[in-house]
């Protein structure tokens, strides 16, 4: 009997060892995952049964393509442009070399051919929360259009900053573990801060030139880096929004000045945008960097007074309206009665309970749409047209002669521009200053394509989403299904994970890109849906996974994986 118990324990341990390993998805049939390495099963063996696995933040359950809601109804050709864009970045990675090469033979205009390719090349897993629930939140975002000028002057008094030259990076993984209460010395190499030793290091001569003072700073979840600066002989966290609003970046480069503080904050939340200059030229702005502080928007309180101004959602968040847009004094606004941000050109609902408003394809919802955007939205909702074929106006690219004055004119003009920047910053202190995070931009050429996402490819309206890269790897196909309570229609469609965002955190969490302009903004602002997500993994992918297993007399619950990133990436998700 005793030997029998030992045998059962050894058998159980063998299951554990076999189920926690680097698992190639290649051995699985569509919708199945193989645990173990190639060659472990004899050629005549049946494919292994699908087994759930988990990471530190999510739980993944094998699924079948045929069980996806609307899988056979989705217009796969619409998603193909976004898929091929992902391949421009992923094609050189081991698990993607084959799938991307074979994708060139797919008939992009034939939905069935695309579906067969996806079912052949990928294994399907439903993404669950760590408690194994499958529900999550899917919101929307868009690319806004602001009014701007290359020169400071009323009404263009709010600066859109490029990445400051004094912004430095400190890899949090290089800081000694005994950092708390211990003085750490560091040096600066270019933009990188390098810890060199601590006060208790064996070498008594180990000193400066700088000491770290970043105990309260938090690293970016993607690259594990702190955004810092030099202050005297110390390395400290970079400036907060409040400090920037008060003129801390008086010497930083201004790309363009805009006339609306609320619209500027909205663009920072969206992560990209355009500014139309008085002469009609368009400056396209892409995300460049962030100041390293957590995204903490001045969210509207639940007990909003009935007489407050209308509410509007930005990436699923209710954000207070600034005086710049309302004509009111923001210094009198409190957390209890602050109204929320109205995105330019959007029709605001009366309250959070009514955010669904009229149906997304009704006249009442579309009265602010330009003709081309109205057509785009209509086709996206119907799912019967390729986004790349929708006519979009072609704005003029800003000429070299129209570059920022502070970057091209004499020192005297630059000094004056810095002075006005500082003054404008002081005047811009508002309710938005309570959010410590701040986004810096870079100018990119304008085009008919979407804005540049975190993956480094243009976003495709209706087929690109922003995700949490820890649980949904960037570039990978994702299938989403929403209940339609916000925009008035359900979305069951294949999308590509090509962007991230400070508000996009969690395993079953996505931000759906609607496109450019006020019409797309109106839809994005109404979208806060209950939804589910499925992830398509290349079958050649090697994963560090664990399995939920149950044996006679032992009912095992899902364990906890140690890996933070489902698919580690040197830039987008590092361990």
Coordinates of C-alpha atoms in Angstrom, one line a residue, residues 203-557:
X203 CA 35.4 49.6 -2.7
X204 CA 35.6 52.7 -0.4
X205 CA 36.4 54.9 -3.4
X206 CA 33.1 54.2 -5.1
X207 CA 31.4 57.6 -5.4
X208 CA 29.0 59.6 -7.6
X209 CA 28.8 61.6 -9.6
X210 CA 25.1 61.2 -8.9
X211 CA 23.0 59.5 -6.3
X212 CA 19.6 57.9 -7.0
X213 CA 16.5 59.4 -5.4
X214 CA 13.8 57.4 -7.1
X215 CA 12.4 55.3 -4.4
X216 CA 8.8 56.3 -5.2
X217 CA 9.0 56.0 -9.0
X218 CA 7.4 53.2 -10.9
X219 CA 8.8 51.7 -14.1
X220 CA 6.9 51.4 -17.4
X221 CA 5.3 48.0 -17.6
X222 CA 6.6 47.5 -21.1
X223 CA 10.3 48.2 -20.8
X224 CA 10.8 48.3 -17.0
X225 CA 12.5 51.7 -17.3
X226 CA 12.1 54.8 -15.1
X227 CA 11.9 58.2 -16.8
X228 CA 14.2 60.5 -14.8
X229 CA 16.2 63.7 -14.8
X230 CA 19.3 65.2 -13.2
X231 CA 18.7 67.7 -10.3
X232 CA 21.9 68.9 -8.8
X233 CA 23.8 65.7 -7.8
X234 CA 20.7 63.6 -7.7
X235 CA 18.8 61.5 -10.2
X236 CA 15.1 62.1 -9.6
X237 CA 11.8 61.2 -11.3
X238 CA 10.9 63.3 -14.3
X239 CA 8.6 66.3 -14.0
X240 CA 4.9 65.7 -13.4
X241 CA 2.2 67.3 -15.4
X242 CA 1.6 69.9 -12.7
X243 CA 5.3 70.9 -12.9
X244 CA 5.2 71.0 -16.7
X245 CA 2.0 73.1 -16.7
X246 CA 3.8 75.6 -14.4
X247 CA 6.6 76.0 -16.9
X248 CA 9.2 73.4 -16.0
X249 CA 9.8 72.7 -19.7
X250 CA 10.5 76.3 -20.7
X251 CA 13.5 75.3 -22.7
X252 CA 12.0 72.2 -24.4
X253 CA 11.1 72.1 -28.1
X254 CA 7.6 73.0 -29.0
X255 CA 6.3 71.3 -32.2
X256 CA 3.1 73.3 -32.5
X257 CA 0.8 75.5 -30.3
X258 CA -2.9 74.6 -30.1
X259 CA -5.9 76.6 -28.9
X260 CA -7.7 74.1 -26.7
X261 CA -6.4 72.7 -23.5
X262 CA -9.1 70.0 -23.3
X263 CA -8.4 68.9 -26.8
X264 CA -4.7 68.7 -26.1
X265 CA -5.3 66.6 -23.1
X266 CA -7.6 64.4 -25.1
X267 CA -4.9 64.0 -27.8
X268 CA -2.4 62.9 -25.1
X269 CA -4.9 60.3 -23.9
X270 CA -5.5 59.1 -27.5
X271 CA -1.8 59.0 -28.1
X272 CA -1.8 60.7 -31.5
X273 CA -3.6 63.4 -33.5
X274 CA -3.4 66.1 -36.1
X275 CA -3.2 69.9 -35.9
X276 CA -4.5 72.0 -38.7
X277 CA -2.6 75.3 -39.1
X278 CA -4.1 78.6 -40.1
X279 CA -2.8 78.2 -43.7
X280 CA -4.5 74.8 -44.0
X281 CA -1.3 72.7 -43.6
X282 CA -1.7 69.6 -41.3
X283 CA 0.8 68.6 -38.7
X284 CA 0.6 64.9 -37.8
X285 CA 1.6 64.0 -34.3
X286 CA 2.6 60.6 -33.1
X287 CA 3.4 59.4 -29.6
X288 CA 7.1 59.8 -28.8
X289 CA 7.5 59.4 -25.0
X290 CA 5.9 59.7 -21.6
X291 CA 7.2 61.4 -18.5
X292 CA 7.1 58.1 -16.5
X293 CA 4.4 58.9 -14.1
X294 CA 1.3 56.7 -13.9
X295 CA -1.8 57.6 -15.9
X296 CA -4.3 59.0 -13.3
X297 CA -6.9 61.0 -15.1
X298 CA -9.2 63.4 -13.2
X299 CA -12.1 61.0 -13.5
X300 CA -15.6 62.2 -13.0
X301 CA -17.0 61.2 -9.6
X302 CA -20.0 58.8 -9.5
X303 CA -22.1 61.3 -7.7
X304 CA -22.2 63.9 -10.4
X305 CA -24.7 66.7 -9.6
X306 CA -27.6 66.8 -12.0
X307 CA -26.8 70.4 -13.1
X308 CA -23.3 69.6 -14.2
X309 CA -22.2 69.7 -17.8
X310 CA -22.6 66.7 -20.2
X311 CA -20.3 63.7 -19.9
X312 CA -18.1 62.2 -22.6
X313 CA -15.9 59.1 -22.5
X314 CA -12.3 59.1 -23.7
X315 CA -10.9 55.5 -24.1
X316 CA -13.7 54.5 -21.7
X317 CA -12.8 57.2 -19.1
X318 CA -14.9 60.1 -18.0
X319 CA -12.6 63.1 -17.9
X320 CA -13.4 66.6 -16.4
X321 CA -13.8 69.5 -18.8
X322 CA -11.3 72.3 -18.6
X323 CA -12.1 76.0 -18.6
X324 CA -10.4 76.4 -22.0
X325 CA -13.3 74.6 -23.6
X326 CA -16.1 75.6 -21.3
X327 CA -15.3 79.3 -20.8
X328 CA -15.5 78.7 -17.0
X329 CA -12.9 79.2 -14.3
X330 CA -11.5 75.7 -13.6
X331 CA -10.0 76.9 -10.3
X332 CA -13.5 76.7 -8.8
X333 CA -14.1 73.1 -10.0
X334 CA -13.9 70.4 -7.3
X335 CA -13.8 66.7 -7.4
X336 CA -17.4 66.5 -6.4
X337 CA -18.9 68.7 -9.1
X338 CA -16.4 68.7 -12.0
X339 CA -17.9 68.0 -15.4
X340 CA -16.3 65.8 -18.0
X341 CA -14.3 66.4 -21.1
X342 CA -16.3 67.0 -24.3
X343 CA -14.4 65.8 -27.3
X344 CA -14.5 68.3 -30.2
X345 CA -17.3 67.6 -32.7
X346 CA -18.9 64.9 -30.5
X347 CA -22.5 64.8 -29.4
X348 CA -22.4 64.4 -25.6
X349 CA -25.0 62.3 -23.8
X350 CA -26.7 63.6 -20.7
X351 CA -25.2 61.1 -18.3
X352 CA -23.3 57.9 -17.8
X353 CA -26.5 55.9 -17.9
X354 CA -27.3 57.3 -21.3
X355 CA -23.9 57.0 -22.9
X356 CA -25.2 54.5 -25.4
X357 CA -27.3 57.4 -26.9
X358 CA -28.9 56.8 -30.2
X359 CA -27.9 53.9 -32.4
X360 CA -24.5 54.4 -33.9
X361 CA -25.9 54.3 -37.4
X362 CA -28.8 56.7 -36.8
X363 CA -29.0 60.2 -38.1
X364 CA -29.0 61.7 -34.6
X365 CA -25.6 60.0 -33.8
X366 CA -24.0 61.1 -37.1
X367 CA -25.0 64.7 -37.5
X368 CA -21.4 65.9 -36.8
X369 CA -19.6 63.5 -39.2
X370 CA -17.9 64.6 -42.3
X371 CA -19.2 62.8 -45.4
X372 CA -16.1 60.5 -45.8
X373 CA -16.0 59.6 -42.0
X374 CA -19.8 59.0 -42.0
X375 CA -19.4 56.6 -44.8
X376 CA -16.4 54.9 -43.1
X377 CA -18.3 54.4 -39.9
X378 CA -21.3 53.1 -41.8
X379 CA -19.2 50.6 -43.6
X380 CA -17.3 49.5 -40.5
X381 CA -20.5 48.8 -38.6
X382 CA -21.9 46.8 -41.5
X383 CA -18.6 45.0 -42.0
X384 CA -18.9 45.0 -45.8
X385 CA -16.1 47.1 -47.1
X386 CA -12.3 47.2 -46.9
X387 CA -11.2 50.2 -44.8
X388 CA -8.3 50.9 -47.2
X389 CA -10.8 51.6 -50.0
X390 CA -12.8 54.2 -48.1
X391 CA -12.1 57.6 -49.6
X392 CA -10.2 59.9 -47.2
X393 CA -9.3 63.5 -47.9
X394 CA -5.6 64.1 -48.4
X395 CA -4.4 67.0 -46.3
X396 CA -1.2 68.8 -47.3
X397 CA 2.0 67.9 -45.5
X398 CA 3.7 70.8 -43.6
X399 CA 6.6 72.2 -45.5
X400 CA 10.2 72.5 -44.2
X401 CA 9.8 76.2 -44.1
X402 CA 7.0 75.9 -41.6
X403 CA 9.1 74.1 -38.9
X404 CA 8.9 75.3 -35.3
X405 CA 10.3 78.8 -34.8
X406 CA 12.2 77.8 -31.7
X407 CA 14.0 75.1 -33.6
X408 CA 15.1 77.2 -36.6
X409 CA 15.2 80.9 -35.7
X410 CA 18.0 82.9 -34.0
X411 CA 18.7 82.7 -30.3
X412 CA 16.8 85.9 -29.5
X413 CA 13.6 84.5 -31.0
X414 CA 14.2 81.2 -29.2
X415 CA 14.5 83.0 -25.9
X416 CA 11.3 84.8 -26.5
X417 CA 9.5 81.6 -27.4
X418 CA 10.8 80.0 -24.2
X419 CA 9.5 82.9 -22.2
X420 CA 6.0 82.6 -23.7
X421 CA 6.1 78.8 -23.2
X422 CA 6.7 79.3 -19.5
X423 CA 4.0 81.9 -19.3
X424 CA 1.6 79.7 -21.2
X425 CA 2.4 76.8 -19.0
X426 CA 1.6 78.8 -15.9
X427 CA -1.7 79.9 -17.3
X428 CA -2.5 76.3 -18.3
X429 CA -2.7 74.9 -14.8
X430 CA -6.0 73.3 -14.6
X431 CA -7.9 70.3 -13.4
X432 CA -5.9 68.2 -15.8
X433 CA -2.8 69.0 -13.7
X434 CA -4.0 66.4 -11.2
X435 CA -3.0 63.7 -13.7
X436 CA 0.8 63.3 -13.2
X437 CA 1.4 61.6 -16.5
X438 CA 2.3 63.6 -19.6
X439 CA 2.8 62.5 -23.3
X440 CA 5.4 64.0 -25.6
X441 CA 5.0 63.8 -29.4
X442 CA 7.0 63.7 -32.6
X443 CA 6.0 64.9 -36.0
X444 CA 5.6 62.3 -38.8
X445 CA 4.6 62.7 -42.4
X446 CA 0.8 63.0 -43.0
X447 CA -0.8 60.4 -45.1
X448 CA -4.2 58.6 -45.8
X449 CA -3.2 55.8 -43.5
X450 CA -3.9 55.6 -39.8
X451 CA -1.6 56.9 -37.0
X452 CA 1.5 55.0 -35.9
X453 CA 0.8 52.5 -33.1
X454 CA 3.2 51.1 -30.5
X455 CA 4.0 48.2 -32.8
X456 CA 5.4 50.7 -35.3
X457 CA 2.9 50.2 -38.1
X458 CA 0.0 52.4 -39.1
X459 CA -3.3 51.6 -37.4
X460 CA -6.2 50.3 -39.5
X461 CA -9.6 51.8 -38.6
X462 CA -11.9 49.1 -37.3
X463 CA -9.2 46.4 -37.4
X464 CA -6.5 47.6 -34.9
X465 CA -6.8 47.6 -31.1
X466 CA -4.7 48.7 -28.2
X467 CA -4.0 46.1 -25.6
X468 CA -2.0 45.3 -22.5
X469 CA 1.1 43.8 -24.0
X470 CA 1.8 41.6 -21.0
X471 CA -1.2 39.3 -21.8
X472 CA -1.9 40.1 -25.5
X473 CA 1.4 40.3 -27.5
X474 CA 1.6 43.2 -30.0
X475 CA 1.2 42.2 -33.6
X476 CA -0.9 39.1 -32.9
X477 CA -4.4 38.5 -34.2
X478 CA -7.2 38.8 -31.7
X479 CA -10.9 38.1 -32.0
X480 CA -13.2 40.3 -30.1
X481 CA -16.9 40.0 -29.3
X482 CA -18.9 42.8 -27.7
X483 CA -22.5 43.1 -26.4
X484 CA -23.1 46.4 -28.3
X485 CA -24.6 48.4 -25.4
X486 CA -22.6 51.5 -26.1
X487 CA -22.6 52.0 -29.9
X488 CA -25.8 50.2 -30.5
X489 CA -24.5 47.2 -32.4
X490 CA -22.4 44.1 -31.6
X491 CA -18.9 43.7 -32.9
X492 CA -17.7 40.2 -33.7
X493 CA -14.5 40.6 -35.6
X494 CA -10.9 39.7 -36.1
X495 CA -8.6 42.6 -35.1
X496 CA -4.8 43.0 -34.7
X497 CA -3.1 44.0 -31.4
X498 CA -1.0 46.9 -32.7
X499 CA -1.1 49.6 -30.0
X500 CA -1.0 50.2 -26.2
X501 CA -2.2 52.9 -23.8
X502 CA -1.9 54.0 -20.3
X503 CA -5.5 53.2 -19.6
X504 CA -5.4 49.8 -21.2
X505 CA -4.5 47.4 -18.4
X506 CA -5.8 43.9 -17.8
X507 CA -6.1 40.6 -19.6
X508 CA -9.5 41.0 -21.2
X509 CA -9.1 44.6 -22.1
X510 CA -8.9 46.3 -25.5
X511 CA -9.3 49.7 -27.1
X512 CA -10.8 49.6 -30.5
X513 CA -9.5 52.2 -33.1
X514 CA -12.3 53.9 -34.9
X515 CA -10.2 56.1 -37.2
X516 CA -9.8 59.9 -37.8
X517 CA -12.0 62.9 -37.1
X518 CA -15.0 64.0 -35.1
X519 CA -17.3 61.2 -36.4
X520 CA -14.8 58.5 -35.2
X521 CA -14.5 60.4 -32.0
X522 CA -18.3 60.4 -31.4
X523 CA -18.3 56.6 -31.7
X524 CA -15.2 56.1 -29.7
X525 CA -16.6 58.3 -26.9
X526 CA -19.7 56.2 -26.6
X527 CA -17.9 52.8 -26.6
X528 CA -17.5 51.1 -23.3
X529 CA -18.6 47.5 -23.9
X530 CA -18.7 44.3 -22.1
X531 CA -16.7 41.9 -24.2
X532 CA -14.7 38.8 -24.6
X533 CA -11.3 38.2 -26.3
X534 CA -9.6 35.3 -28.1
X535 CA -5.9 35.2 -29.0
X536 CA -4.4 33.5 -32.1
X537 CA -1.0 32.0 -31.4
X538 CA 1.3 30.8 -34.2
X539 CA 1.7 27.1 -33.8
X540 CA 5.5 27.4 -33.9
X541 CA 5.5 29.6 -30.8
X542 CA 7.4 28.4 -27.8
X543 CA 5.7 29.3 -24.5
X544 CA 6.5 28.9 -20.8
X545 CA 3.2 27.5 -19.7
X546 CA 1.5 25.7 -16.9
X547 CA -1.6 23.4 -17.0
X548 CA -4.7 22.9 -15.0
X549 CA -5.0 19.2 -14.3
X550 CA -7.2 16.9 -12.3
X551 CA -6.4 13.4 -11.3
X552 CA -8.3 10.8 -9.2
X553 CA -8.5 12.1 -5.7
X554 CA -6.7 15.3 -6.5
X555 CA -8.6 18.3 -7.9
X556 CA -6.1 20.9 -9.0
X557 CA -7.0 24.5 -9.4

